[in-house]
PDB file of C-alpha atoms in Angstrom:
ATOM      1  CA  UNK A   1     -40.867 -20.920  -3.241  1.00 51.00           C
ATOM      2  CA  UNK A   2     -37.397 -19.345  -2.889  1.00 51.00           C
ATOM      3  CA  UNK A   3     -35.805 -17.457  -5.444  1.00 53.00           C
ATOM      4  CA  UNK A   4     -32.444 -17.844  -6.193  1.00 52.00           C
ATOM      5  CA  UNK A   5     -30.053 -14.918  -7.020  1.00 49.00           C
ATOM      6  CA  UNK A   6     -27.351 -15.789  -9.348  1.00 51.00           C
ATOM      7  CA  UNK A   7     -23.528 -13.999  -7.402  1.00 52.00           C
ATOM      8  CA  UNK A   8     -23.221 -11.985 -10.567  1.00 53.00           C
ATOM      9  CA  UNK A   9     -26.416 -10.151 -10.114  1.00 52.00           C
ATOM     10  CA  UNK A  10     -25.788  -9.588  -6.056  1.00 52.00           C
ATOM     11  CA  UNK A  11     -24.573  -6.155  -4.954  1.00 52.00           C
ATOM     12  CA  UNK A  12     -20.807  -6.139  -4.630  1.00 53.00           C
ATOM     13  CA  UNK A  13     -20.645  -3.837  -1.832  1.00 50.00           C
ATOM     14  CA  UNK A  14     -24.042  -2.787   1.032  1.00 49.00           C
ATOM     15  CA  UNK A  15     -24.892   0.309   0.536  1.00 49.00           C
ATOM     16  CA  UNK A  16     -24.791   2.214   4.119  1.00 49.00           C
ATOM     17  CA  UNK A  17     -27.144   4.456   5.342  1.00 48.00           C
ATOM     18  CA  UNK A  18     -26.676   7.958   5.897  1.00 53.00           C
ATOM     19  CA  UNK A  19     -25.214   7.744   9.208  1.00 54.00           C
ATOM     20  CA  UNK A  20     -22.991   4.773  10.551  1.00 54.00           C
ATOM     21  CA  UNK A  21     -22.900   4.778  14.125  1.00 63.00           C
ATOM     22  CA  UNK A  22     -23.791   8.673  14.308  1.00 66.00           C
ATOM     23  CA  UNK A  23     -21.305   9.607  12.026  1.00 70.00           C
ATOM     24  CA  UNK A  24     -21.640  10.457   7.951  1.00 75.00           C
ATOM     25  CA  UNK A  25     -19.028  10.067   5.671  1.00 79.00           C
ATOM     26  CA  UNK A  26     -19.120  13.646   5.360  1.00 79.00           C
ATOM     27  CA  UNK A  27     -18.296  14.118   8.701  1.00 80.00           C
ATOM     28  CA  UNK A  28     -15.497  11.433   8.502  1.00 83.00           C
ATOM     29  CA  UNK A  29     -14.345  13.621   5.546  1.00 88.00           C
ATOM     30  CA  UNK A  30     -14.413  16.442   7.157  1.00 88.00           C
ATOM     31  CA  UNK A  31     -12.819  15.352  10.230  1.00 88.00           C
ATOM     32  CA  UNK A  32      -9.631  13.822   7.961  1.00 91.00           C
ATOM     33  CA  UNK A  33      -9.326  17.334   6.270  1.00 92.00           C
ATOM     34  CA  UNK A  34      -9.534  19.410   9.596  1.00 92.00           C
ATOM     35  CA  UNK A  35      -6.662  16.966  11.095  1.00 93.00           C
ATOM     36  CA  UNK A  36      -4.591  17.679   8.246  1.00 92.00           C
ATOM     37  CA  UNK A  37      -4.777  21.766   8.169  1.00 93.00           C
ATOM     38  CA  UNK A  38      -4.005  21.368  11.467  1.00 94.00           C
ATOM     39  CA  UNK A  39      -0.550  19.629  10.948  1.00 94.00           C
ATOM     40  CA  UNK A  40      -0.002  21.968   7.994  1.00 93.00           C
ATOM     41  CA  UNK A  41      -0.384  25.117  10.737  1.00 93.00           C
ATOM     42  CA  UNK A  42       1.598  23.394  12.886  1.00 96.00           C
ATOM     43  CA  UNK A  43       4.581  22.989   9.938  1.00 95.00           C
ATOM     44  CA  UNK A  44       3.648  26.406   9.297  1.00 93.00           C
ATOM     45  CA  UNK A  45       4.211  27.590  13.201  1.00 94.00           C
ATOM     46  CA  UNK A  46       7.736  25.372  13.630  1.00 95.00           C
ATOM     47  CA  UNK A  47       8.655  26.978  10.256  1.00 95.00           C
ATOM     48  CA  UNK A  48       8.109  30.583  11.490  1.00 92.00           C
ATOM     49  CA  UNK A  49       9.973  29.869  14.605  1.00 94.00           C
ATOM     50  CA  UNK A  50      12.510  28.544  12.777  1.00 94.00           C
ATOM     51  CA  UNK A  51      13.452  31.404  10.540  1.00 93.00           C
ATOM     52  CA  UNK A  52      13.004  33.894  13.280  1.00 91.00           C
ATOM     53  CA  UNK A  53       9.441  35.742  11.753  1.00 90.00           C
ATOM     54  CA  UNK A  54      11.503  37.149   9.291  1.00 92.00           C
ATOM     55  CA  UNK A  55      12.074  36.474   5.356  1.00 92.00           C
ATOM     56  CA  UNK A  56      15.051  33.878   5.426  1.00 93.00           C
ATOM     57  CA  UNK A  57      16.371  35.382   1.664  1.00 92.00           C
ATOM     58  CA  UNK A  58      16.606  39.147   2.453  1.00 90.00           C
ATOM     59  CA  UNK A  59      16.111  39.186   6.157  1.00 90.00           C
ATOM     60  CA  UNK A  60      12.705  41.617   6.266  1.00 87.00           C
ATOM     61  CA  UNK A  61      10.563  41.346   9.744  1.00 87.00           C
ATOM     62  CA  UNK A  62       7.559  39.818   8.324  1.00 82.00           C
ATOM     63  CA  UNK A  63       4.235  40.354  10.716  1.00 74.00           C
ATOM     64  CA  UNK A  64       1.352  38.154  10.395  1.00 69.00           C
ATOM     65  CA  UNK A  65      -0.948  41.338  10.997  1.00 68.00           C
ATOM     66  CA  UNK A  66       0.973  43.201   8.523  1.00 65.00           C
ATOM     67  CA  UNK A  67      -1.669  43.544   5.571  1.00 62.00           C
ATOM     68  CA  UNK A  68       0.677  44.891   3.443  1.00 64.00           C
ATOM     69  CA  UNK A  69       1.335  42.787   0.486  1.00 61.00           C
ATOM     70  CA  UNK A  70       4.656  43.373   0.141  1.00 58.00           C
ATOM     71  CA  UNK A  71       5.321  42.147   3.826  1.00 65.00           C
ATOM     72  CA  UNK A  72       2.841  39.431   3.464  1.00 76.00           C
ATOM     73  CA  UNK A  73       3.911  36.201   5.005  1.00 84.00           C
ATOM     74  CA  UNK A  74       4.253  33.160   2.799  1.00 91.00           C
ATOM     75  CA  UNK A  75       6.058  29.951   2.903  1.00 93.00           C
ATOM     76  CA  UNK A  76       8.067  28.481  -0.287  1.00 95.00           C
ATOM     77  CA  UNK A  77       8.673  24.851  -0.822  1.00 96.00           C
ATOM     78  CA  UNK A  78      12.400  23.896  -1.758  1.00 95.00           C
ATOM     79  CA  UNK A  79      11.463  21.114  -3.857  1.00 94.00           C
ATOM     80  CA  UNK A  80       7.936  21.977  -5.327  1.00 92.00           C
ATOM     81  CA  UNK A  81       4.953  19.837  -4.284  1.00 89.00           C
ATOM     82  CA  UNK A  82       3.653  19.337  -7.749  1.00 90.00           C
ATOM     83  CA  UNK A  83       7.065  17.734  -7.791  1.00 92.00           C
ATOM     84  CA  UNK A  84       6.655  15.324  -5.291  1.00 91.00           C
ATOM     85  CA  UNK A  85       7.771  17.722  -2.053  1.00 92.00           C
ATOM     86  CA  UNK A  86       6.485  16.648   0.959  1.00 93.00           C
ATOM     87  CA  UNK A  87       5.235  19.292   3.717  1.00 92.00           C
ATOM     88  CA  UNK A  88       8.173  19.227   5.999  1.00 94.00           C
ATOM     89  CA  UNK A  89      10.104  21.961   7.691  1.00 94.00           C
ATOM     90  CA  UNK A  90      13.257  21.243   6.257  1.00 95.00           C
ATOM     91  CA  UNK A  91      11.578  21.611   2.588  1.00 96.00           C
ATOM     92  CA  UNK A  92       9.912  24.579   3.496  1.00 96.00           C
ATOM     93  CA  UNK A  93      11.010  28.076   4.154  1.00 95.00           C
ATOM     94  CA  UNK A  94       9.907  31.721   5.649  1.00 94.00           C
ATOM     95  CA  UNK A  95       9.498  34.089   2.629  1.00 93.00           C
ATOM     96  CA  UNK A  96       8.606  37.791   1.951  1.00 90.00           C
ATOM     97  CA  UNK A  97       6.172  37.876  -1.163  1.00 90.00           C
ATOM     98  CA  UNK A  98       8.972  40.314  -2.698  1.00 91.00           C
ATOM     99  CA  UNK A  99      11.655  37.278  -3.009  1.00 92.00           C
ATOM    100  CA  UNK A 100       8.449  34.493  -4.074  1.00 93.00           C
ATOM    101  CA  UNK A 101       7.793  36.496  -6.752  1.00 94.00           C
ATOM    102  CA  UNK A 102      11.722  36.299  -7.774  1.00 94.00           C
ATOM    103  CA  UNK A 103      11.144  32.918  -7.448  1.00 94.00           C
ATOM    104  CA  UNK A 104       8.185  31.934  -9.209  1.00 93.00           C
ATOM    105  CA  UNK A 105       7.039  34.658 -11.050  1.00 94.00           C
ATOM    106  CA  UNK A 106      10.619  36.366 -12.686  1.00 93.00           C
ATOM    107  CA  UNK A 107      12.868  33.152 -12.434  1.00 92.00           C
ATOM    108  CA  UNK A 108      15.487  34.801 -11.271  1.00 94.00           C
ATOM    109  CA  UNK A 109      16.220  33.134  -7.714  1.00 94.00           C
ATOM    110  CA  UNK A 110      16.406  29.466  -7.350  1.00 94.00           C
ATOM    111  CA  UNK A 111      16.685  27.954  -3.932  1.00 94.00           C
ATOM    112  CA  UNK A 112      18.093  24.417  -2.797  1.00 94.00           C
ATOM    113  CA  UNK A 113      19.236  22.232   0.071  1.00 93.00           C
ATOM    114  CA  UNK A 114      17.570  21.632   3.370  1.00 94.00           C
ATOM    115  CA  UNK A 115      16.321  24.258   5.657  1.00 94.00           C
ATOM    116  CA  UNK A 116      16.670  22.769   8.839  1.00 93.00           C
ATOM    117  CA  UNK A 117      20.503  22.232   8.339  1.00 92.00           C
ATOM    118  CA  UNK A 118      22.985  24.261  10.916  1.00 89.00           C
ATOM    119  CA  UNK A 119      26.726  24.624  10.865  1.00 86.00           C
ATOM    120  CA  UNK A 120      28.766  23.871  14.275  1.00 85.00           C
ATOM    121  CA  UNK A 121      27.841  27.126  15.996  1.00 84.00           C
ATOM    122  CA  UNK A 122      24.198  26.358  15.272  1.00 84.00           C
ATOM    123  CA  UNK A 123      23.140  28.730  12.499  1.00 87.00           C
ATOM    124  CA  UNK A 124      21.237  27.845  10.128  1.00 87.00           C
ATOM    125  CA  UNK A 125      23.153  27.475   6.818  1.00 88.00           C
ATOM    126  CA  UNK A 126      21.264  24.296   4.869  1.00 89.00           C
ATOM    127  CA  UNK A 127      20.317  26.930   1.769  1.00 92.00           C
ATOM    128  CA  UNK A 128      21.779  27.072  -1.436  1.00 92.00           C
ATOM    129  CA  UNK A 129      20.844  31.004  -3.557  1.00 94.00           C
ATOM    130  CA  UNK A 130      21.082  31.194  -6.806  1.00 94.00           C
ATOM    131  CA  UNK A 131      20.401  34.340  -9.122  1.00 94.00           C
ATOM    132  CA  UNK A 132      19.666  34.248 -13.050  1.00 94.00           C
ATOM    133  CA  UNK A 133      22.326  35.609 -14.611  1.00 93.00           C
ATOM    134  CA  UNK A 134      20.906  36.989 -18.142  1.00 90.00           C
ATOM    135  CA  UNK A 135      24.332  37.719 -19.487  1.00 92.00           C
ATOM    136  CA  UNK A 136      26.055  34.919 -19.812  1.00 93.00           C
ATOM    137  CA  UNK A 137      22.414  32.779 -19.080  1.00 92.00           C
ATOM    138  CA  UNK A 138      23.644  30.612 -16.334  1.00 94.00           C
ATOM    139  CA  UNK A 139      23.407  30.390 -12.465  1.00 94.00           C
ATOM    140  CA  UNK A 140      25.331  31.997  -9.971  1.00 94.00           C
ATOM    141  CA  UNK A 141      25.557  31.198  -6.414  1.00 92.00           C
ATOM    142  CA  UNK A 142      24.902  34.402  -4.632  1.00 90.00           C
ATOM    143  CA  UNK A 143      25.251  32.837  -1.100  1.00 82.00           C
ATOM    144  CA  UNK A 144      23.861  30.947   1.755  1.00 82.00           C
ATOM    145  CA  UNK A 145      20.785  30.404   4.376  1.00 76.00           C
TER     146      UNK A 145
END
């Protein structure tokens, strides 16, 4: 006698074991996140080289085995990835944690533009500054990076 199992009442999808050919889907996870810290450190090393190891606002030698905080490296995104910025070197940029905090924390510094742009003689000059004036409440362009 053979019994009959109606398509609705089949499993959609076969479950897999724990291991497909050796490999979990943890390790598959894994092995997708690894890959992409690695291109992020590799964004992170172009980026560095780029703006010379040094803050690309105000200029200040920043060491990676400086455990200072205020000469702690970081890196700032131009346009914000909870904004849609993508992990690029020209949206990212060099900074001490002095001029983030202007950033991010006060509001008083805005930055714009694209940071792999260079003028004719090939400096790099792609970066818009802005400060917060309080007084009269608007923006100022204090200069470029």
């Amino acid at each position: 006698m053979s019994v009959h199992v109606h398509s609705s009442l089949a499993p959609r999808f076969q479950l897999l074991g724990k291991a497909v050919r050796g490999r979990t889907r943890a390790d598959d996870r894994d092995a997708i996140r690894a890959e992409r810290e690695a291109e992020i450190r590799r964004v992170y090393r172009c980026v560095d080289e780029r703006d010379g190891h040094a803050c690309r606002l105000c200029a200040v030698p920043i060491s990676q085995s400086d455990h200072r905080l205020s000469r702690r490296v970081e890196h700032h995104h131009l346009d914000y990835r909870s904004r849609g910025g993508d992990h690029t070197t020209a949206n990212l940029i060099r900074i001490c944690r002095r001029c983030h905090e202007l950033i991010h924390v006060k509001a008083l510094l805005r930055v714009t533009g694209d940071a792999d742009a260079r003028d004719g003689q090939g400096r790099l000059c792609g970066l818009t500054v802005e400060r917060f004036d309080a007084e009269t409440g608007a923006w100022r362009a204090v200069g470029v990076a």
